[in-house]
Tab-separated table of C-alpha atoms and ligand atoms in Angstrom:
chain	number	residue	atom	x	y	z
A	1	MET	CA	-47.062	281.703	-31.498
A	2	LYS	CA	-50.443	281.685	-29.899
A	3	LYS	CA	-53.203	280.117	-32.217
A	4	ASN	CA	-56.667	278.427	-32.027
A	5	ILE	CA	-57.235	275.259	-33.855
A	6	LEU	CA	-60.652	273.526	-34.247
A	7	VAL	CA	-60.377	269.801	-34.650
A	8	ILE	CA	-63.541	268.213	-36.665
A	9	PRO	CA	-62.619	264.384	-36.664
A	10	GLY	CA	-66.056	263.519	-38.436
A	11	ASP	CA	-66.990	259.832	-39.072
A	12	GLY	CA	-65.355	256.387	-39.475
A	13	ILE	CA	-61.632	256.414	-39.525
A	14	GLY	CA	-61.656	260.292	-39.499
A	15	GLN	CA	-61.974	259.834	-35.679
A	16	GLU	CA	-59.168	257.363	-35.447
A	17	VAL	CA	-56.715	259.245	-37.566
A	18	THR	CA	-57.303	262.904	-36.513
A	19	ASP	CA	-56.334	262.150	-32.859
A	20	TRP	CA	-52.962	261.507	-34.173
A	21	GLY	CA	-52.855	264.768	-36.216
A	22	LYS	CA	-53.605	266.816	-33.076
A	23	LYS	CA	-51.224	264.754	-30.894
A	24	VAL	CA	-48.418	265.719	-33.247
A	25	LEU	CA	-49.563	269.576	-33.328
A	26	GLU	CA	-49.670	269.206	-29.286
A	27	LYS	CA	-46.001	267.866	-29.493
A	28	ILE	CA	-44.801	270.701	-31.956
A	29	ALA	CA	-46.115	273.370	-29.633
A	30	LEU	CA	-44.142	271.917	-26.690
A	31	LYS	CA	-41.033	271.399	-28.832
A	32	PHE	CA	-41.168	274.782	-30.467
A	33	ASN	CA	-42.534	276.859	-27.642
A	34	HIS	CA	-46.103	277.700	-29.164
A	35	GLN	CA	-49.413	278.003	-27.653
A	36	PHE	CA	-51.980	275.994	-29.587
A	37	ASP	CA	-55.552	276.060	-28.223
A	38	PHE	CA	-57.734	273.312	-29.330
A	39	ASP	CA	-61.620	273.158	-29.468
A	40	GLU	CA	-63.482	270.159	-31.255
A	41	ALA	CA	-66.726	270.021	-33.151
A	42	LEU	CA	-69.233	267.683	-34.875
A	43	MET	CA	-69.771	267.268	-38.593
A	44	GLY	CA	-71.134	264.525	-40.984
A	45	HIS	CA	-73.240	261.480	-39.822
A	46	VAL	CA	-72.120	261.963	-36.080
A	47	ALA	CA	-73.697	265.597	-36.317
A	48	ILE	CA	-76.728	264.260	-38.073
A	49	GLU	CA	-77.176	261.550	-35.054
A	50	ALA	CA	-76.680	264.409	-32.577
A	51	THR	CA	-78.436	267.279	-34.047
A	52	GLY	CA	-80.147	266.469	-37.410
A	53	ASN	CA	-77.635	268.454	-39.053
A	54	PRO	CA	-74.560	267.437	-40.818
A	55	LEU	CA	-72.947	271.026	-40.263
A	56	PRO	CA	-74.606	272.224	-36.992
A	57	ASP	CA	-74.413	276.072	-36.509
A	58	GLU	CA	-72.265	275.719	-33.498
A	59	THR	CA	-69.584	273.935	-35.642
A	60	LEU	CA	-69.696	276.961	-38.188
A	61	ALA	CA	-69.449	279.503	-35.415
A	62	LYS	CA	-66.260	277.525	-33.891
A	63	ALA	CA	-64.897	277.159	-37.354
A	64	ASN	CA	-65.241	281.111	-38.034
A	65	ALA	CA	-63.679	281.788	-34.690
A	66	SER	CA	-60.694	279.660	-35.314
A	67	ASP	CA	-57.320	280.066	-37.072
A	68	ALA	CA	-57.050	276.823	-38.642
A	69	ILE	CA	-59.081	273.739	-39.069
A	70	LEU	CA	-57.875	269.953	-38.599
A	71	PHE	CA	-60.449	267.711	-40.196
A	72	GLY	CA	-60.915	263.988	-40.596
A	73	ALA	CA	-63.408	262.550	-42.953
A	74	ILE	CA	-67.198	262.126	-43.209
A	75	GLY	CA	-69.552	259.463	-44.513
A	76	HIS	CA	-71.612	256.477	-43.296
A	77	ILE	CA	-72.322	253.407	-45.405
A	78	LYS	CA	-76.160	254.091	-44.420
A	79	TYR	CA	-76.230	257.024	-46.804
A	80	ASP	CA	-74.067	255.192	-49.484
A	81	ASN	CA	-76.717	252.634	-49.761
A	82	ASP	CA	-79.571	255.096	-49.691
A	83	PRO	CA	-78.895	257.648	-52.569
A	84	SER	CA	-82.514	259.225	-51.971
A	85	ALA	CA	-81.696	260.177	-48.268
A	86	LYS	CA	-82.229	263.917	-48.041
A	87	VAL	CA	-79.868	264.672	-45.196
A	88	ARG	CA	-76.601	263.444	-45.931
A	89	PRO	CA	-73.006	263.836	-44.031
A	90	GLU	CA	-71.175	265.325	-47.492
A	91	GLN	CA	-73.581	268.142	-47.414
A	92	GLY	CA	-71.732	269.195	-44.119
A	93	LEU	CA	-68.367	269.216	-46.103
A	94	LEU	CA	-69.872	270.876	-48.921
A	95	LYS	CA	-71.378	273.694	-46.961
A	96	ILE	CA	-68.162	274.439	-44.889
A	97	ARG	CA	-66.161	274.587	-48.072
A	98	LYS	CA	-68.642	277.222	-49.597
A	99	GLU	CA	-69.129	279.123	-45.987
A	100	LEU	CA	-65.658	279.377	-45.313
A	101	GLY	CA	-64.771	280.426	-49.038
A	102	LEU	CA	-62.402	277.395	-49.396
A	103	TYR	CA	-61.942	277.401	-53.266
A	104	ALA	CA	-58.511	276.101	-53.777
A	105	ASN	CA	-57.640	272.407	-52.551
A	106	LEU	CA	-53.777	271.893	-52.687
A	107	ARG	CA	-52.869	268.092	-52.674
A	108	PRO	CA	-48.975	267.460	-52.626
A	109	ILE	CA	-48.212	264.199	-54.264
A	110	LYS	CA	-44.756	263.051	-53.278
A	111	LEU	CA	-43.406	259.566	-52.800
A	112	PHE	CA	-41.462	258.862	-49.658
A	113	ASP	CA	-38.494	256.876	-51.148
A	114	GLU	CA	-39.044	253.771	-48.600
A	115	LEU	CA	-42.485	253.326	-50.088
A	116	LEU	CA	-41.351	252.544	-53.769
A	117	GLY	CA	-42.379	249.053	-53.311
A	118	ALA	CA	-45.813	249.820	-51.964
A	119	SER	CA	-47.397	251.364	-54.874
A	120	SER	CA	-48.920	249.151	-57.708
A	121	ILE	CA	-46.715	251.226	-60.156
A	122	LYS	CA	-43.110	250.239	-61.258
A	123	PRO	CA	-40.483	251.908	-58.704
A	124	GLU	CA	-38.443	253.212	-61.930
A	125	ILE	CA	-41.616	255.200	-63.337
A	126	LEU	CA	-42.346	256.537	-59.678
A	127	ARG	CA	-38.804	257.536	-58.384
A	128	GLY	CA	-38.653	261.411	-58.381
A	129	ALA	CA	-42.480	262.133	-59.017
A	130	ASP	CA	-43.450	265.397	-57.298
A	131	ILE	CA	-46.730	266.889	-58.260
A	132	LEU	CA	-48.923	269.704	-56.679
A	133	PHE	CA	-52.545	269.485	-57.496
A	134	PHE	CA	-54.757	272.601	-57.444
A	135	ARG	CA	-58.221	271.250	-57.307
A	136	GLU	CA	-60.952	273.740	-57.514
A	137	LEU	CA	-63.596	273.197	-54.728
A	138	THR	CA	-66.524	275.651	-54.777
A	139	GLY	CA	-67.882	275.295	-58.124
A	140	ASP	CA	-68.679	272.284	-60.950
A	141	VAL	CA	-71.225	269.746	-60.687
A	142	TYR	CA	-70.980	269.725	-57.001
A	143	PHE	CA	-72.916	272.898	-56.515
A	144	GLY	CA	-74.664	273.295	-60.001
A	145	GLU	CA	-78.355	272.698	-60.065
A	146	LYS	CA	-79.542	268.935	-59.490
A	147	LYS	CA	-82.812	267.879	-61.177
A	148	ARG	CA	-85.115	265.033	-61.367
A	149	SER	CA	-87.878	264.624	-63.815
A	150	GLU	CA	-91.210	263.960	-62.350
A	151	ASP	CA	-91.191	260.153	-63.408
A	152	ARG	CA	-87.823	260.176	-61.783
A	153	LYS	CA	-86.530	258.474	-64.872
A	154	THR	CA	-84.273	261.342	-65.837
A	155	ALA	CA	-81.535	263.336	-63.860
A	156	SER	CA	-79.082	265.941	-64.316
A	157	ASP	CA	-76.232	268.015	-62.688
A	158	LEU	CA	-75.203	271.310	-63.885
A	159	MET	CA	-71.675	271.635	-64.375
A	160	ILE	CA	-71.050	275.382	-63.959
A	161	TYR	CA	-68.234	277.893	-63.646
A	162	SER	CA	-67.756	281.603	-63.783
A	163	ALA	CA	-64.696	283.245	-64.849
A	164	TYR	CA	-63.767	284.656	-61.601
A	165	GLU	CA	-63.869	281.276	-60.044
A	166	VAL	CA	-61.489	279.885	-62.483
A	167	GLU	CA	-59.320	282.970	-62.516
A	168	ARG	CA	-58.592	282.874	-58.726
A	169	ILE	CA	-57.453	279.388	-58.346
A	170	ALA	CA	-55.490	279.685	-61.525
A	171	ILE	CA	-53.479	282.481	-60.000
A	172	LYS	CA	-52.965	280.538	-56.983
A	173	ALA	CA	-51.537	277.497	-59.002
A	174	TYR	CA	-49.509	279.894	-61.031
A	175	GLU	CA	-48.021	281.377	-57.941
A	176	ALA	CA	-47.018	277.982	-56.735
A	177	ALA	CA	-45.506	277.209	-59.974
A	178	MET	CA	-43.289	280.054	-59.822
A	179	LYS	CA	-41.888	278.734	-56.624
A	180	ARG	CA	-41.502	275.201	-58.201
A	181	ASN	CA	-40.214	273.992	-61.552
A	182	LYS	CA	-42.272	276.539	-63.448
A	183	LYS	CA	-44.319	274.156	-65.260
A	184	LEU	CA	-48.245	273.985	-65.121
A	185	CYS	CA	-50.710	271.674	-66.781
A	186	SER	CA	-54.396	272.750	-66.900
A	187	VAL	CA	-56.647	269.868	-67.107
A	188	ASP	CA	-60.084	270.119	-68.724
A	189	LYS	CA	-62.406	268.561	-71.392
A	190	ALA	CA	-62.551	271.542	-73.803
A	191	ASN	CA	-63.278	269.591	-76.753
A	192	VAL	CA	-66.588	268.489	-75.353
A	193	LEU	CA	-67.660	270.948	-72.368
A	194	GLU	CA	-68.511	274.520	-72.602
A	195	SER	CA	-67.582	275.035	-68.829
A	196	SER	CA	-63.990	273.523	-69.798
A	197	ARG	CA	-64.075	276.124	-72.930
A	198	LEU	CA	-64.390	278.819	-70.387
A	199	TRP	CA	-62.005	277.323	-67.922
A	200	ARG	CA	-59.229	277.100	-70.824
A	201	GLU	CA	-59.663	280.639	-72.088
A	202	VAL	CA	-59.438	282.085	-68.456
A	203	VAL	CA	-56.216	280.051	-67.921
A	204	GLN	CA	-54.819	281.092	-71.056
A	205	ASP	CA	-55.438	284.721	-69.965
A	206	VAL	CA	-53.835	284.244	-66.571
A	207	ALA	CA	-50.937	282.348	-68.370
A	208	LYS	CA	-49.951	285.654	-70.068
A	209	LYS	CA	-49.016	287.122	-66.617
A	210	TYR	CA	-46.732	284.444	-66.059
A	211	PRO	CA	-44.366	284.140	-69.118
A	212	GLU	CA	-42.023	282.109	-67.280
A	213	VAL	CA	-44.227	279.133	-66.603
A	214	GLU	CA	-44.495	276.797	-69.187
A	215	THR	CA	-48.192	275.963	-69.482
A	216	GLU	CA	-49.621	272.889	-71.037
A	217	HIS	CA	-53.318	272.222	-71.461
A	218	MET	CA	-54.545	268.405	-71.458
A	219	PHE	CA	-57.592	266.675	-71.699
A	220	ILE	CA	-59.055	264.663	-68.622
A	221	ASP	CA	-58.821	261.227	-70.366
A	222	ASN	CA	-55.331	261.936	-71.323
A	223	ALA	CA	-54.459	263.186	-68.217
A	224	ALA	CA	-55.663	260.170	-66.370
A	225	MET	CA	-53.345	258.078	-68.543
A	226	GLN	CA	-50.359	260.309	-68.492
A	227	LEU	CA	-50.416	260.423	-64.776
A	228	ILE	CA	-49.694	256.630	-64.441
A	229	LYS	CA	-47.598	256.484	-67.509
A	230	ASP	CA	-45.038	259.224	-66.753
A	231	PRO	CA	-45.883	261.067	-63.308
A	232	LYS	CA	-42.463	262.809	-63.433
A	233	ARG	CA	-43.656	265.035	-66.639
A	234	PHE	CA	-46.128	267.009	-64.302
A	235	ASP	CA	-45.318	269.646	-61.757
A	236	VAL	CA	-48.183	271.895	-60.922
A	237	VAL	CA	-51.506	270.489	-62.013
A	238	LEU	CA	-54.620	272.852	-62.109
A	239	THR	CA	-58.155	271.390	-62.403
A	240	ALA	CA	-61.769	271.610	-61.725
A	241	ASN	CA	-63.675	270.033	-58.764
A	242	LEU	CA	-64.780	266.709	-60.225
A	243	PHE	CA	-61.702	265.857	-62.414
A	244	GLY	CA	-59.545	266.729	-59.481
A	245	ASP	CA	-61.640	264.555	-57.089
A	246	ILE	CA	-61.055	261.565	-59.533
A	247	LEU	CA	-57.310	262.244	-60.731
A	248	THR	CA	-55.872	262.968	-57.189
A	249	ASP	CA	-57.358	259.563	-55.986
A	250	GLU	CA	-55.569	257.935	-58.920
A	251	ALA	CA	-52.545	260.153	-57.997
A	252	SER	CA	-52.643	258.591	-54.296
A	253	GLN	CA	-51.168	255.356	-55.997
A	254	ILE	CA	-48.153	257.457	-56.902
A	255	ALA	CA	-47.670	258.073	-53.040
A	256	GLY	CA	-48.410	254.417	-52.178
A	257	SER	CA	-51.671	254.655	-50.677
A	258	MET	CA	-54.618	256.900	-50.004
A	259	GLY	CA	-53.392	256.915	-46.333
A	260	MET	CA	-50.437	258.909	-47.085
A	261	LEU	CA	-52.066	262.070	-49.075
A	262	ALA	CA	-52.609	265.126	-47.105
A	263	SER	CA	-54.528	268.154	-48.385
A	264	ALA	CA	-55.047	272.066	-47.607
A	265	SER	CA	-58.140	273.792	-48.569
A	266	VAL	CA	-57.706	277.421	-48.752
A	267	GLY	CA	-59.490	280.540	-49.760
A	268	ASP	CA	-59.312	284.098	-48.431
A	269	LYS	CA	-59.318	283.491	-44.602
A	270	ILE	CA	-59.204	280.291	-42.610
A	271	GLY	CA	-57.350	277.167	-43.789
A	272	PHE	CA	-58.840	273.679	-43.728
A	273	TYR	CA	-56.537	270.669	-43.573
A	274	GLU	CA	-57.615	267.065	-44.172
A	275	PRO	CA	-56.394	263.705	-45.504
A	276	ILE	CA	-57.731	262.847	-49.186
A	277	HIS	CA	-59.320	259.676	-48.005
A	278	GLY	CA	-62.991	259.171	-46.747
A	279	SER	CA	-64.185	257.497	-43.790
A	280	ALA	CA	-63.328	253.964	-44.907
A	281	HIS	CA	-66.152	251.870	-43.882
A	282	ASP	CA	-64.311	248.677	-44.591
A	283	ILE	CA	-61.648	249.349	-42.106
A	284	ALA	CA	-63.505	251.849	-39.617
A	285	GLY	CA	-63.263	250.500	-36.065
A	286	LYS	CA	-60.552	248.072	-36.776
A	287	GLY	CA	-57.612	250.194	-35.761
A	288	ILE	CA	-55.641	249.684	-38.924
A	289	ALA	CA	-56.015	253.134	-40.677
A	290	ASN	CA	-52.957	254.796	-41.604
A	291	PRO	CA	-52.590	257.917	-39.627
A	292	LEU	CA	-49.878	259.534	-41.792
A	293	ALA	CA	-52.156	261.458	-43.959
A	294	SER	CA	-53.631	263.187	-41.031
A	295	ILE	CA	-50.242	263.875	-39.346
A	296	LEU	CA	-48.794	265.331	-42.929
A	297	SER	CA	-52.014	267.494	-42.886
A	298	ALA	CA	-51.074	268.766	-39.645
A	299	ALA	CA	-47.553	269.753	-41.222
A	300	LEU	CA	-49.584	271.564	-43.966
A	301	LEU	CA	-51.545	273.523	-41.565
A	302	LEU	CA	-48.418	274.681	-39.715
A	303	GLU	CA	-46.712	275.808	-42.953
A	304	ILE	CA	-49.565	277.120	-44.947
A	305	SER	CA	-51.912	278.860	-42.273
A	306	PHE	CA	-49.091	279.755	-39.582
A	307	GLY	CA	-46.047	280.195	-41.756
A	308	LEU	CA	-44.066	277.641	-39.523
A	309	LYS	CA	-41.927	275.877	-42.208
A	310	LYS	CA	-39.376	274.477	-39.618
A	311	GLU	CA	-41.992	273.009	-37.356
A	312	ALA	CA	-43.627	271.595	-40.627
A	313	GLU	CA	-40.392	270.129	-41.906
A	314	ALA	CA	-39.861	268.250	-38.385
A	315	ILE	CA	-43.311	266.498	-38.814
A	316	VAL	CA	-42.404	265.349	-42.373
A	317	ASN	CA	-38.712	264.114	-41.163
A	318	ALA	CA	-40.378	262.438	-38.406
A	319	VAL	CA	-42.707	260.497	-40.888
A	320	ASP	CA	-39.797	259.947	-43.080
A	321	GLN	CA	-37.734	258.524	-40.084
A	322	THR	CA	-40.682	256.348	-38.982
A	323	LEU	CA	-40.825	254.764	-42.662
A	324	LYS	CA	-37.006	254.346	-42.739
A	325	GLN	CA	-37.121	252.434	-39.605
A	326	GLY	CA	-39.523	250.022	-41.251
A	327	TRP	CA	-42.889	250.806	-39.336
A	328	ARG	CA	-45.660	250.260	-41.757
A	329	SER	CA	-49.496	250.479	-41.507
A	330	ALA	CA	-51.422	247.768	-43.355
A	331	ASP	CA	-51.972	249.693	-46.346
A	332	ILE	CA	-48.325	250.387	-47.174
A	333	ALA	CA	-46.782	247.302	-45.973
A	334	ASP	CA	-45.610	245.026	-48.841
A	335	TYR	CA	-44.415	241.544	-48.958
A	336	THR	CA	-40.840	242.487	-47.442
A	337	THR	CA	-42.446	244.009	-44.272
A	338	PRO	CA	-41.548	241.905	-41.244
A	339	ILE	CA	-44.733	241.044	-39.339
A	340	ASP	CA	-43.354	242.633	-36.273
A	341	LYS	CA	-42.973	246.037	-38.127
A	342	LYS	CA	-46.580	245.785	-39.584
A	343	VAL	CA	-48.542	248.092	-36.953
A	344	GLY	CA	-52.027	249.629	-36.274
A	345	THR	CA	-53.068	253.205	-36.052
A	346	SER	CA	-51.832	253.888	-32.634
A	347	ALA	CA	-48.420	252.248	-32.753
A	348	MET	CA	-47.919	254.079	-36.187
A	349	GLY	CA	-48.742	257.389	-34.641
A	350	GLN	CA	-46.872	256.757	-31.651
A	351	LYS	CA	-43.631	256.089	-33.605
A	352	VAL	CA	-44.053	259.209	-35.349
A	353	LEU	CA	-44.394	261.040	-32.005
A	354	ASP	CA	-41.227	259.348	-30.645
A	355	ASN	CA	-39.223	260.432	-33.708
A	356	LEU	CA	-40.498	263.925	-33.213
B	401	NAD	P1	-62.224	256.109	-48.896
B	401	NAD	O1	-61.204	257.079	-49.131
B	401	NAD	O2	-62.929	256.072	-47.553
B	401	NAD	O3	-61.514	254.587	-48.881
B	401	NAD	C1	-61.040	254.029	-50.096
B	401	NAD	C2	-60.057	252.890	-49.895
B	401	NAD	O4	-58.850	253.341	-49.325
B	401	NAD	C3	-60.809	251.891	-48.878
B	401	NAD	O5	-60.283	250.803	-49.268
B	401	NAD	C4	-60.052	252.243	-47.527
B	401	NAD	O6	-59.924	251.223	-46.683
B	401	NAD	C5	-58.784	252.699	-48.145
B	401	NAD	N1	-58.265	253.898	-47.187
B	401	NAD	C6	-58.580	254.979	-47.092
B	401	NAD	N2	-58.083	255.999	-46.026
B	401	NAD	C7	-56.900	254.906	-45.517
B	401	NAD	C8	-55.917	254.938	-44.674
B	401	NAD	N3	-55.870	256.153	-43.792
B	401	NAD	N4	-55.516	253.762	-44.220
B	401	NAD	C9	-55.617	252.716	-44.977
B	401	NAD	N5	-56.602	252.683	-45.940
B	401	NAD	C10	-57.239	253.586	-46.209
B	401	NAD	O7	-63.312	256.138	-49.806
B	401	NAD	P2	-64.815	255.435	-50.135
B	401	NAD	O8	-64.589	253.853	-49.655
B	401	NAD	O9	-65.193	255.436	-51.565
B	401	NAD	O10	-65.726	255.998	-49.447
B	401	NAD	C11	-65.981	255.795	-47.944
B	401	NAD	C12	-67.119	256.907	-47.291
B	401	NAD	O11	-66.027	258.087	-47.128
B	401	NAD	C13	-68.132	257.238	-48.321
B	401	NAD	O12	-69.259	257.516	-47.275
B	401	NAD	C14	-67.812	258.530	-48.815
B	401	NAD	O13	-68.866	259.419	-49.281
B	401	NAD	C15	-66.997	259.150	-47.742
B	401	NAD	N6	-65.856	260.244	-48.422
B	401	NAD	C16	-65.610	261.149	-47.745
B	401	NAD	C17	-64.504	262.003	-48.107
B	401	NAD	C18	-64.151	263.137	-47.194
B	401	NAD	O14	-64.741	263.554	-46.024
B	401	NAD	N7	-63.405	264.079	-47.621
B	401	NAD	C19	-63.876	261.702	-49.246
B	401	NAD	C20	-64.103	260.441	-49.935
B	401	NAD	C21	-64.870	259.729	-49.463
């Protein structure tokens, strides 16, 4: 198979971990006799520094010309501490999602058995949990109108959804549920929010076309609690942009760490693959970030965009093997990890490559 892959490392630890996602893809090409041609582009703070634009036209053109995109993270402390900055790294990410029509963000949450001790949740609660989140990605308060009063003392963000936006992601989530355990939980706040009432109505309509799938509607506040209390009760979770953002960070504790979670953003054409974590200022530049979320994002890229299931499985097995051998980056190490098995980004990435 011959494919073009665009790599956008972005900022902070994005630059450190994406390199390993790319190296794993190169190894897969060699091992399974594919040709992957790589190109690289700027986005986020690095793009603002170089061009003044968080998503330069050149990056968008390269993205449109690619078959799939492997992304790292954007963000810089400078903007987090200056909420009034007009040009911001996250504008690049929001714009590329919109431009490429990436409306469905898939976030698989599955714990590798070896990491049962790495989570702050009790092992008996975690064992066997396997959830697939569908987070809507191009609507909600992220894209609704933002306002500030003239005296700057009042602000609002419009939470807005149209029926077609809910319907298209609901169909994707139901299709996935049909291939899994045929259970879908739609999370909203329909007791308070009008946009959630629309969300629920549309999901109820779509549900009628999938009578084999057991549908549950849950309020976001309850879902946040149930996720930690009994994660095994969930199979496919379908939710809006803001709720999905928060719930999946919470769910990262089910997988042991933010550094373990990969995601796929898909729409009608090119797929976009990235760890769920951000640029992590607190550890950027220290060489200790966990590269596994980026490596597992590369596996999702092969499976979803290119249909290369065997190759994707090879990556997941190599990660599993690395964990079985006891290697741990700092975020997934626990008190039982011997000091010589606690490794940095490069050593962890290299162990996965060796196992591959
Ligand atoms: P974050 O995800 O960057 O980090 C949260 C915590 O998890 C930190 O303590 C960090 O050290 C840890 N962590 C994250 N990834 C890790 C990894 N691979 N290995 C080990 N530990 C890891 O979230 P934040 O601190 O809230 O935000 C930092 C910056 O990232 C901000 O500028 C924010 O806007 C941006 N951000 C970007 C994205 C994205 O690009 N998709 C997502 C979230 C946040």
